[in-house]
PDB file of C-alpha atoms in Angstrom:
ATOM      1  CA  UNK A   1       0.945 -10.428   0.554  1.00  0.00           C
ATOM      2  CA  UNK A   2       4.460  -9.096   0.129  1.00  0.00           C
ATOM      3  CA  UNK A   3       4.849 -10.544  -3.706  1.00  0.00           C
ATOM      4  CA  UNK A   4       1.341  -8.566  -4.612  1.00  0.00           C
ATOM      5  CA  UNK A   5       2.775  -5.032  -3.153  1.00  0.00           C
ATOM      6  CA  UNK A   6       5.920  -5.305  -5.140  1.00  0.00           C
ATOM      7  CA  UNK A   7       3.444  -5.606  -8.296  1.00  0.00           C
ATOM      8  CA  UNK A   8       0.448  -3.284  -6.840  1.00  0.00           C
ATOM      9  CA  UNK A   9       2.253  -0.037  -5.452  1.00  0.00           C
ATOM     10  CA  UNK A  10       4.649   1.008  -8.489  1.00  0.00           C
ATOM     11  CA  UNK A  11       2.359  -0.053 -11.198  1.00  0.00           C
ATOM     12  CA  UNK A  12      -0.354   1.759  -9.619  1.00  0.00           C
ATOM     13  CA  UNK A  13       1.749   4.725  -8.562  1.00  0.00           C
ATOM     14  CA  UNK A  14       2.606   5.018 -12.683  1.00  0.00           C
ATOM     15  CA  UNK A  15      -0.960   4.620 -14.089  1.00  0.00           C
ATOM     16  CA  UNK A  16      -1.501   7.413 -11.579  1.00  0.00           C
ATOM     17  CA  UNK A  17       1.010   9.178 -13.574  1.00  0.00           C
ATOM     18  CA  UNK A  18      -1.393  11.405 -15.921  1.00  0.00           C
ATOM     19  CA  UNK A  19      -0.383  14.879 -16.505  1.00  0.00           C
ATOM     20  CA  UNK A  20      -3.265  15.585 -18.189  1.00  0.00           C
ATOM     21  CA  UNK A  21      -6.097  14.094 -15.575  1.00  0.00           C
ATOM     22  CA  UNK A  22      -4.034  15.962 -12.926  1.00  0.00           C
ATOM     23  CA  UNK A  23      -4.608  19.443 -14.396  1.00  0.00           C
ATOM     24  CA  UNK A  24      -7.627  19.500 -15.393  1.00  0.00           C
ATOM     25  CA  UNK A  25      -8.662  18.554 -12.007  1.00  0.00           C
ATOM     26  CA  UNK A  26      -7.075  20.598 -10.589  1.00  0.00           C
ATOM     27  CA  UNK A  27      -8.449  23.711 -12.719  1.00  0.00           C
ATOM     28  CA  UNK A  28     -11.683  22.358 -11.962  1.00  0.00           C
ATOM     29  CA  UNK A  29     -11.336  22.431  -8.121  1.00  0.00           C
ATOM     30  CA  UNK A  30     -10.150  25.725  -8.441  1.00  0.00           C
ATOM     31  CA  UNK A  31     -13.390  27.190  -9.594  1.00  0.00           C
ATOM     32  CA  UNK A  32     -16.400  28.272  -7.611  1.00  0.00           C
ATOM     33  CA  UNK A  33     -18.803  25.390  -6.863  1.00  0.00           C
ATOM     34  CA  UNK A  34     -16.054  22.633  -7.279  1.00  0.00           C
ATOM     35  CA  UNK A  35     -17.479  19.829  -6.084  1.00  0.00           C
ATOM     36  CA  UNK A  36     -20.664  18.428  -8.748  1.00  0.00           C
ATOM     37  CA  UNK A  37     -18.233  18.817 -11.840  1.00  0.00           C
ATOM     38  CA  UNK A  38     -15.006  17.343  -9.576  1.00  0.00           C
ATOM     39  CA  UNK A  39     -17.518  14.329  -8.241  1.00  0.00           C
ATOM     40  CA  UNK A  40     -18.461  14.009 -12.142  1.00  0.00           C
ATOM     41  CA  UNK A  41     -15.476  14.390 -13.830  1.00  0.00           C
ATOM     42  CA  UNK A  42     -13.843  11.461 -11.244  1.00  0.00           C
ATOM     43  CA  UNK A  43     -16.643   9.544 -11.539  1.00  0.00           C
ATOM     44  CA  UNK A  44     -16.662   9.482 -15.286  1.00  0.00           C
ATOM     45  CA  UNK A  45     -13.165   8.877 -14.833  1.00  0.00           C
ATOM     46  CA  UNK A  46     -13.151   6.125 -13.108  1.00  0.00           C
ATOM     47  CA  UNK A  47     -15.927   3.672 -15.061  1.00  0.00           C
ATOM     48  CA  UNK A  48     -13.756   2.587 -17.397  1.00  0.00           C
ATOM     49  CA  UNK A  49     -10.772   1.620 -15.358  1.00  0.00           C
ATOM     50  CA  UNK A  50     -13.201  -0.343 -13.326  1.00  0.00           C
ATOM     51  CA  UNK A  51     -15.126  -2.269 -15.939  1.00  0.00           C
ATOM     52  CA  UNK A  52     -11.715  -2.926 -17.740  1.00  0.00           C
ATOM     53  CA  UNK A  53     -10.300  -4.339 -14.634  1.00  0.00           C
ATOM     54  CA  UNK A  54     -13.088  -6.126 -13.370  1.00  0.00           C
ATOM     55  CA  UNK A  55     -13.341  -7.774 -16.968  1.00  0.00           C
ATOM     56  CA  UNK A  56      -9.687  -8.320 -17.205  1.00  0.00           C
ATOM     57  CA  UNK A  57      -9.389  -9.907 -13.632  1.00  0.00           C
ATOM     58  CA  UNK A  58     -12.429 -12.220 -14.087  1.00  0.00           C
ATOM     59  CA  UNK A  59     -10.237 -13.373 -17.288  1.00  0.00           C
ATOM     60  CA  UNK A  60      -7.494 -14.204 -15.800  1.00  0.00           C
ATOM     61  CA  UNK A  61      -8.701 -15.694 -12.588  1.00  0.00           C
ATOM     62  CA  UNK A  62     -10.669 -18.547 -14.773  1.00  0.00           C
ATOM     63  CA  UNK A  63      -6.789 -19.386 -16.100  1.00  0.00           C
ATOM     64  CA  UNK A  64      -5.214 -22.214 -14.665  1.00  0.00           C
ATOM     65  CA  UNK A  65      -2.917 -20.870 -11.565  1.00  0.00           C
ATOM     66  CA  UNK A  66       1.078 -21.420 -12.712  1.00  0.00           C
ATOM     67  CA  UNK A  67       2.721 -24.233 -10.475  1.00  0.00           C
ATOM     68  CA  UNK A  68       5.019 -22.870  -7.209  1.00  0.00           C
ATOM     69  CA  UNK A  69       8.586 -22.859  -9.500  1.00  0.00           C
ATOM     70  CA  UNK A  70       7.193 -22.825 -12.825  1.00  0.00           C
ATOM     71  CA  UNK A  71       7.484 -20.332 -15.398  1.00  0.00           C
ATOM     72  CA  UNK A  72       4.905 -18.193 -15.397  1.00  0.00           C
ATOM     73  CA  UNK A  73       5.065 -17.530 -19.503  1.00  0.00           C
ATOM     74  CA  UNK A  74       1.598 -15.509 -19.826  1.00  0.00           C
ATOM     75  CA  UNK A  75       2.701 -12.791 -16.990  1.00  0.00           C
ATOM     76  CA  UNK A  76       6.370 -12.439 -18.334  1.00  0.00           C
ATOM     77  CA  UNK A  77       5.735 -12.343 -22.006  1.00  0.00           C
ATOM     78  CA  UNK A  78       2.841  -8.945 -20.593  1.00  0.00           C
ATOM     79  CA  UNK A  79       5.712  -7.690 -18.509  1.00  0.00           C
ATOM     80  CA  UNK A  80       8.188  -7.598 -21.582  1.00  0.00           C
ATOM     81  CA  UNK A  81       5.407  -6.666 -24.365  1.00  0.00           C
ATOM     82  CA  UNK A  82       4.322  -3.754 -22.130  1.00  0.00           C
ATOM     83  CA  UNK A  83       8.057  -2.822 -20.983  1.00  0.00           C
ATOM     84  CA  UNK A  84       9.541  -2.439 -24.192  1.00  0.00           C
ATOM     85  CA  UNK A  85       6.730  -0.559 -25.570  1.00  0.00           C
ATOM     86  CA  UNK A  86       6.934   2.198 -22.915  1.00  0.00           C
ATOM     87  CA  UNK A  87      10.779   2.212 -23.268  1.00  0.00           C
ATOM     88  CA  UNK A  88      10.185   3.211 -27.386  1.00  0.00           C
ATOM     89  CA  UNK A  89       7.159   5.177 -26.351  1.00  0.00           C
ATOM     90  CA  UNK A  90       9.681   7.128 -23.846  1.00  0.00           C
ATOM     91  CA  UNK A  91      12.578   8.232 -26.306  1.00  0.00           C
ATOM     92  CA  UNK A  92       9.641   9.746 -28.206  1.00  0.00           C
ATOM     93  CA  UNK A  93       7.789  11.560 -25.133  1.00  0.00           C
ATOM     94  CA  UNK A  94      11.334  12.916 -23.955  1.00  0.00           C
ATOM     95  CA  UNK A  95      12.503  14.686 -27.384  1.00  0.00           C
ATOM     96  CA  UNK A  96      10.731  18.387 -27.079  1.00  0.00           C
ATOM     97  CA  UNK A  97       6.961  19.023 -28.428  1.00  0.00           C
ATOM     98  CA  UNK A  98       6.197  22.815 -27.381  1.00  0.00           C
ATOM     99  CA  UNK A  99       3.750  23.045 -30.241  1.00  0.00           C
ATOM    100  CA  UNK A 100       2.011  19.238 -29.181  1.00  0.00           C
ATOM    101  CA  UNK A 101       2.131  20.335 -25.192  1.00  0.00           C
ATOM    102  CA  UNK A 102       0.541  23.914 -25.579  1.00  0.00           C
ATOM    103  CA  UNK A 103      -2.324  22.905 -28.066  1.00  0.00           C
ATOM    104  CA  UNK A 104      -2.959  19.929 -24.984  1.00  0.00           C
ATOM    105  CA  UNK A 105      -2.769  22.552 -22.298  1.00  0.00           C
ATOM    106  CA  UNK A 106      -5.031  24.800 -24.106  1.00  0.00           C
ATOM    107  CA  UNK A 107      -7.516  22.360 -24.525  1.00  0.00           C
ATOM    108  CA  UNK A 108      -7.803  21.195 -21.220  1.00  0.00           C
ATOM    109  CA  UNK A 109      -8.032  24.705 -19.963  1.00  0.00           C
ATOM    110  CA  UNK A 110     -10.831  25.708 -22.357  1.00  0.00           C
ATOM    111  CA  UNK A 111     -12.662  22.445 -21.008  1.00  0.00           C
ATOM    112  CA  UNK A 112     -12.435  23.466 -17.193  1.00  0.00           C
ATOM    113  CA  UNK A 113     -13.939  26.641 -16.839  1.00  0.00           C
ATOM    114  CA  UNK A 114     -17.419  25.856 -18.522  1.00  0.00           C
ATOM    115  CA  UNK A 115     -20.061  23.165 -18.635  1.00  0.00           C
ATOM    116  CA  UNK A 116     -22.395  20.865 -16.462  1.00  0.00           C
ATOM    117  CA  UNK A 117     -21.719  17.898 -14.416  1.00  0.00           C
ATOM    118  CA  UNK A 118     -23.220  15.675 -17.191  1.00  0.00           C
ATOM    119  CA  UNK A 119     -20.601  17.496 -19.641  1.00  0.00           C
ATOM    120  CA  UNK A 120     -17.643  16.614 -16.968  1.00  0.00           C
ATOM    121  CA  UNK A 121     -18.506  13.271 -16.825  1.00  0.00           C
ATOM    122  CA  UNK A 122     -18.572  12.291 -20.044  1.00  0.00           C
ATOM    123  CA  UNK A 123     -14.823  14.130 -20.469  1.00  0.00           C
ATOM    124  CA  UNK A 124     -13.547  11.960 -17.646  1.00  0.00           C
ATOM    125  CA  UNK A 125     -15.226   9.178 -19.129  1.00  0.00           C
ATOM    126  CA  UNK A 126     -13.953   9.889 -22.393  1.00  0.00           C
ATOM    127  CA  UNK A 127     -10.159  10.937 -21.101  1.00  0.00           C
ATOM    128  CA  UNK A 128      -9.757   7.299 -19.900  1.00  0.00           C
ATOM    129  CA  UNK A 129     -11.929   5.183 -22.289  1.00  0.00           C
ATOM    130  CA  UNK A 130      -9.009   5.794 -24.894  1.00  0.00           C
ATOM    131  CA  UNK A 131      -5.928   5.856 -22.292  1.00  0.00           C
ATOM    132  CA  UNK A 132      -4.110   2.933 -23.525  1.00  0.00           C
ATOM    133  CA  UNK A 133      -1.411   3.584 -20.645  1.00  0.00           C
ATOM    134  CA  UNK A 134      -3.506   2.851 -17.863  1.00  0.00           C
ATOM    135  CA  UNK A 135      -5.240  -0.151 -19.420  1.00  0.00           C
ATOM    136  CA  UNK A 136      -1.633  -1.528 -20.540  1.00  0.00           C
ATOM    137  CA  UNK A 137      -0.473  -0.856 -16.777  1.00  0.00           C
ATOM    138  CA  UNK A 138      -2.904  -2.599 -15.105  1.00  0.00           C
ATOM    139  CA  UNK A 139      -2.672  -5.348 -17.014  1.00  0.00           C
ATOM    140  CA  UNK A 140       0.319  -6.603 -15.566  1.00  0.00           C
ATOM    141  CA  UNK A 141      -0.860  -5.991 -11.704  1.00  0.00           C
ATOM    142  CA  UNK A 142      -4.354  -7.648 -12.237  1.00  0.00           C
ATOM    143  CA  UNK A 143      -2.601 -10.649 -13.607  1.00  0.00           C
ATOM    144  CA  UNK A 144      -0.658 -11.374 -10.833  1.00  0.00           C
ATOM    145  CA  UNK A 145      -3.247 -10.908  -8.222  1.00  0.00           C
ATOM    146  CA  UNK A 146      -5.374 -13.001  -9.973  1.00  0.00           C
ATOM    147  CA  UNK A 147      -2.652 -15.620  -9.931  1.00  0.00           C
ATOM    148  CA  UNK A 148      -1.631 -15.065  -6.627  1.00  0.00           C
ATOM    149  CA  UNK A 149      -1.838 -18.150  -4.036  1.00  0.00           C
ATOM    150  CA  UNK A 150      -2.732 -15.438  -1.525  1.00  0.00           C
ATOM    151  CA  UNK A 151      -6.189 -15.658   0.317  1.00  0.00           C
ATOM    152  CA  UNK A 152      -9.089 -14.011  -1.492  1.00  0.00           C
ATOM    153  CA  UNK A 153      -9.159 -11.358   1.501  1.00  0.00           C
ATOM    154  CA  UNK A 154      -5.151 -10.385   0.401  1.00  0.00           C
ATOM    155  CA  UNK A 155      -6.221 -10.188  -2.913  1.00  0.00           C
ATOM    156  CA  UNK A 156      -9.758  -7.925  -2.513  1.00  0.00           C
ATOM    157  CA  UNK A 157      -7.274  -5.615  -0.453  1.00  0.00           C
ATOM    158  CA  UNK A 158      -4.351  -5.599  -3.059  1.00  0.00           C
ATOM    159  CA  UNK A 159      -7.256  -4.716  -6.033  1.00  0.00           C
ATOM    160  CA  UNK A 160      -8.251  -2.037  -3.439  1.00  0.00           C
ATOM    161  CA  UNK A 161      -4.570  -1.017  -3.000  1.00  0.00           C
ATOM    162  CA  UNK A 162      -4.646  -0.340  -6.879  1.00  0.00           C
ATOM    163  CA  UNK A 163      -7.073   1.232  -7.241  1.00  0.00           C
ATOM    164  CA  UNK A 164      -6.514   3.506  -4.650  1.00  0.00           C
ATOM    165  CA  UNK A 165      -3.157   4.367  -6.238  1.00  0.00           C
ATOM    166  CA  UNK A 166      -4.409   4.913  -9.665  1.00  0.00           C
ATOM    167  CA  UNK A 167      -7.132   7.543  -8.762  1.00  0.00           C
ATOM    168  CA  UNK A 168      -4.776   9.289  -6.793  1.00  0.00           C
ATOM    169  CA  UNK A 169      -4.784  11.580 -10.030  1.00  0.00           C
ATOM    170  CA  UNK A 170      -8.693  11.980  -9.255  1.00  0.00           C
ATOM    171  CA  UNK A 171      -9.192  12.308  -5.066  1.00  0.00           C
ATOM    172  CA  UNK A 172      -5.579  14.222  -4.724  1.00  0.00           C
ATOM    173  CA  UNK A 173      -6.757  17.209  -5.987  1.00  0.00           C
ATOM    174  CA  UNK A 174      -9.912  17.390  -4.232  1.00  0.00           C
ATOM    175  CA  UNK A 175      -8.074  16.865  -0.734  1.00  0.00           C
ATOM    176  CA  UNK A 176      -5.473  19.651  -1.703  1.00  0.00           C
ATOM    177  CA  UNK A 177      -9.133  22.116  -2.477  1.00  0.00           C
ATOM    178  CA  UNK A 178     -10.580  20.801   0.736  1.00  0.00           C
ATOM    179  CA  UNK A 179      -7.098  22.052   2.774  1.00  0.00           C
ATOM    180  CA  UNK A 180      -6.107  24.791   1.217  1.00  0.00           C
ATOM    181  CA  UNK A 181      -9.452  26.352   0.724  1.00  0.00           C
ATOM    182  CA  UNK A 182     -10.727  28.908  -2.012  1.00  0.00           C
ATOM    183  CA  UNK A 183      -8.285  31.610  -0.524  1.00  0.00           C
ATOM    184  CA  UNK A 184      -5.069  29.315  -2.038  1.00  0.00           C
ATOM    185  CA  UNK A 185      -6.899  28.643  -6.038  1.00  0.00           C
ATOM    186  CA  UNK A 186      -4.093  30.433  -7.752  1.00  0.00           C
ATOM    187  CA  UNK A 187      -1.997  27.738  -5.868  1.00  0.00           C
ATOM    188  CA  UNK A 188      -3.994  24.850  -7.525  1.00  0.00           C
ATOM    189  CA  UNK A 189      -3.522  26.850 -11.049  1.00  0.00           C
ATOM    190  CA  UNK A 190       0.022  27.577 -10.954  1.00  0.00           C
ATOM    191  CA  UNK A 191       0.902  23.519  -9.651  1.00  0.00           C
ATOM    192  CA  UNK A 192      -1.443  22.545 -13.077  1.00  0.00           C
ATOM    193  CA  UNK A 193       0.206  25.012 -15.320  1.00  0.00           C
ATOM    194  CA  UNK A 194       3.398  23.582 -14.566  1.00  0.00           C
ATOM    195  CA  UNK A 195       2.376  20.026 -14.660  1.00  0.00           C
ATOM    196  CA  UNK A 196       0.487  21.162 -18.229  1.00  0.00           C
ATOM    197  CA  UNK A 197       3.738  22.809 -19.975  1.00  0.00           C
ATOM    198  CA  UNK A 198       5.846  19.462 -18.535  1.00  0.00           C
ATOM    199  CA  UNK A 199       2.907  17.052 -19.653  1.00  0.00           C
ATOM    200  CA  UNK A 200       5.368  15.203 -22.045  1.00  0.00           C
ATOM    201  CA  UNK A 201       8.512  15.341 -19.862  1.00  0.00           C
ATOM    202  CA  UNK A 202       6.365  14.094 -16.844  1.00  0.00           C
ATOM    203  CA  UNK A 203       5.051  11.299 -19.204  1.00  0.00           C
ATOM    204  CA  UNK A 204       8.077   9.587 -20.987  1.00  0.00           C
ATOM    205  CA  UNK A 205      10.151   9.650 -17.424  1.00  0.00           C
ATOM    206  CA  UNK A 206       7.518   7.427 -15.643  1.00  0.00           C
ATOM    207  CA  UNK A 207       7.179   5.600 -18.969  1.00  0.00           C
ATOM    208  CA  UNK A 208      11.351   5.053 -19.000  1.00  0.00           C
ATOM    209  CA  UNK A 209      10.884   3.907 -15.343  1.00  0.00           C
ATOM    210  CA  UNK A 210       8.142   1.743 -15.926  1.00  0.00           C
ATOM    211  CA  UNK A 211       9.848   0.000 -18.844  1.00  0.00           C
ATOM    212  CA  UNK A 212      12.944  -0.577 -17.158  1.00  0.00           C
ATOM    213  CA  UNK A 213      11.038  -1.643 -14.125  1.00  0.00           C
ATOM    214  CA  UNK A 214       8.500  -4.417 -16.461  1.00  0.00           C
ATOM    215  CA  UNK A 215      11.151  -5.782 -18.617  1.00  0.00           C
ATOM    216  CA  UNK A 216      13.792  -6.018 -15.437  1.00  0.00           C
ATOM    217  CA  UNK A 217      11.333  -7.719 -13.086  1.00  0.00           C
ATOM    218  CA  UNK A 218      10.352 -10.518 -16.197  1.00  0.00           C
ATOM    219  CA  UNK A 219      14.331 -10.876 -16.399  1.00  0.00           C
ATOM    220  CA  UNK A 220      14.229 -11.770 -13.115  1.00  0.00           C
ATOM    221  CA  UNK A 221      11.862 -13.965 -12.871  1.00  0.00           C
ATOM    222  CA  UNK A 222      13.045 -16.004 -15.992  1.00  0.00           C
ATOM    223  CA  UNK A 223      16.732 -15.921 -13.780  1.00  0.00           C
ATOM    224  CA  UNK A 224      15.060 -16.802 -10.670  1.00  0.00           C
ATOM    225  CA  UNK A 225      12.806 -19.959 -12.157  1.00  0.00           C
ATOM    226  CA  UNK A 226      16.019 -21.468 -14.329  1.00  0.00           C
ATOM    227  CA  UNK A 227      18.137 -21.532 -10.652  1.00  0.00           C
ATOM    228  CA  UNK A 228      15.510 -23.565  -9.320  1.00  0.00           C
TER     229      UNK A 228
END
């Protein structure tokens, strides 16, 4: 179980990493009669992570399981792909885009104040339908729990683990409303106006970490099958 929380927890904790998702849930939970649109917008969220994963993992469990020792080429040729994309990806994200960051934050505000459940749902839906950097992240942590040796158990409760991680973006929120009450909204604004005007900043350091974290762990694998 130890190998699959060394992949689940950090790439989970980084697809968690959405600046955007974050705010605008948290502007929503800061509104009067929070909880339909919040329930919505996670829920709408969520579907395509799911079917992505559940499609993905079927995939890769019908794959022939690498030998104990061998060189697992398919997962370390995703680990490297993936790593040194986020590493370019991150010396873009890092250089300054006021104009790119405000015109984001302003949309996302516009969309939290008004509209029905049905309306929030299809945002969340739509928010990560096209969020390449969660697909791309999870792609790497469903491949080696489908791989895994483990028992099925181990790996039903690592894909929990995941998931669990990667909506953190969507339940957080809601527990910091549920705490802190109505009385503490302008809390829950100010936390999402920062996060909003450091969307970018937030972004290409987890992608930096991420890319040195893919492309160093495939480096070490290749080391640690070639000493065998």
């Amino acid at each position: 179980m130890l190998p699959l929380l060394v992949t689940v927890i950090p790439l989970g904790l980084a697809a968690a990493v959405r600046p955007g998702l974050f705010a605008l849930q948290l502007l929503i939970v800061g509104q009067p009669h929070w909880w339909p649109r919040a329930r919505a917008f996670a829920v709408g969220a969520a579907v395509p992570l799911l079917a992505f994963g559940a499609l993905v993992f079927l995939g890769f469990n019908q794959l022939p399981k690498p030998e104990p020792g061998s060189l697992d080429i398919l997962g370390i040729s995703i680990r490297t792909i993936i790593g040194l994309a986020f590493l370019a990806a991150a010396v873009w994200l890092l250089i300054s885009h006021p104009r790119l960051e405000q015109k984001s934050a302003d949309f996302l505000k516009s969309k939290a104040t008004d509209g029905s459940p049905r309306d929030f749902f299809i945002l969340g839906l739509v928010m990560n339908g096209k969020s390449l950097t969660s697909f791309a992240l999870l792609l790497p942590a469903l491949h080696d729990i489908a791989i895994s040796r483990e028992r099925v158990l181990w790996q039903v409760l690592a894909l929990l683990l995941l998931y669990a991680l990667v909506f953190t973006t969507l339940w957080l929120p809601v527990v910091l409303a549920v705490v802190l009450g109505r009385r503490n909204s302008g809390a829950l604004a100010k936390v999402s106006d920062y996060v909003l005007r450091h969307n970018f900043t937030i972004l290409g350091a987890m992608f930096l970490i991420v890319g040195l974290y893919l492309t160093g762990s495939a480096a070490v694998l290749i080391a640690f099958v070639s000493r065998l």
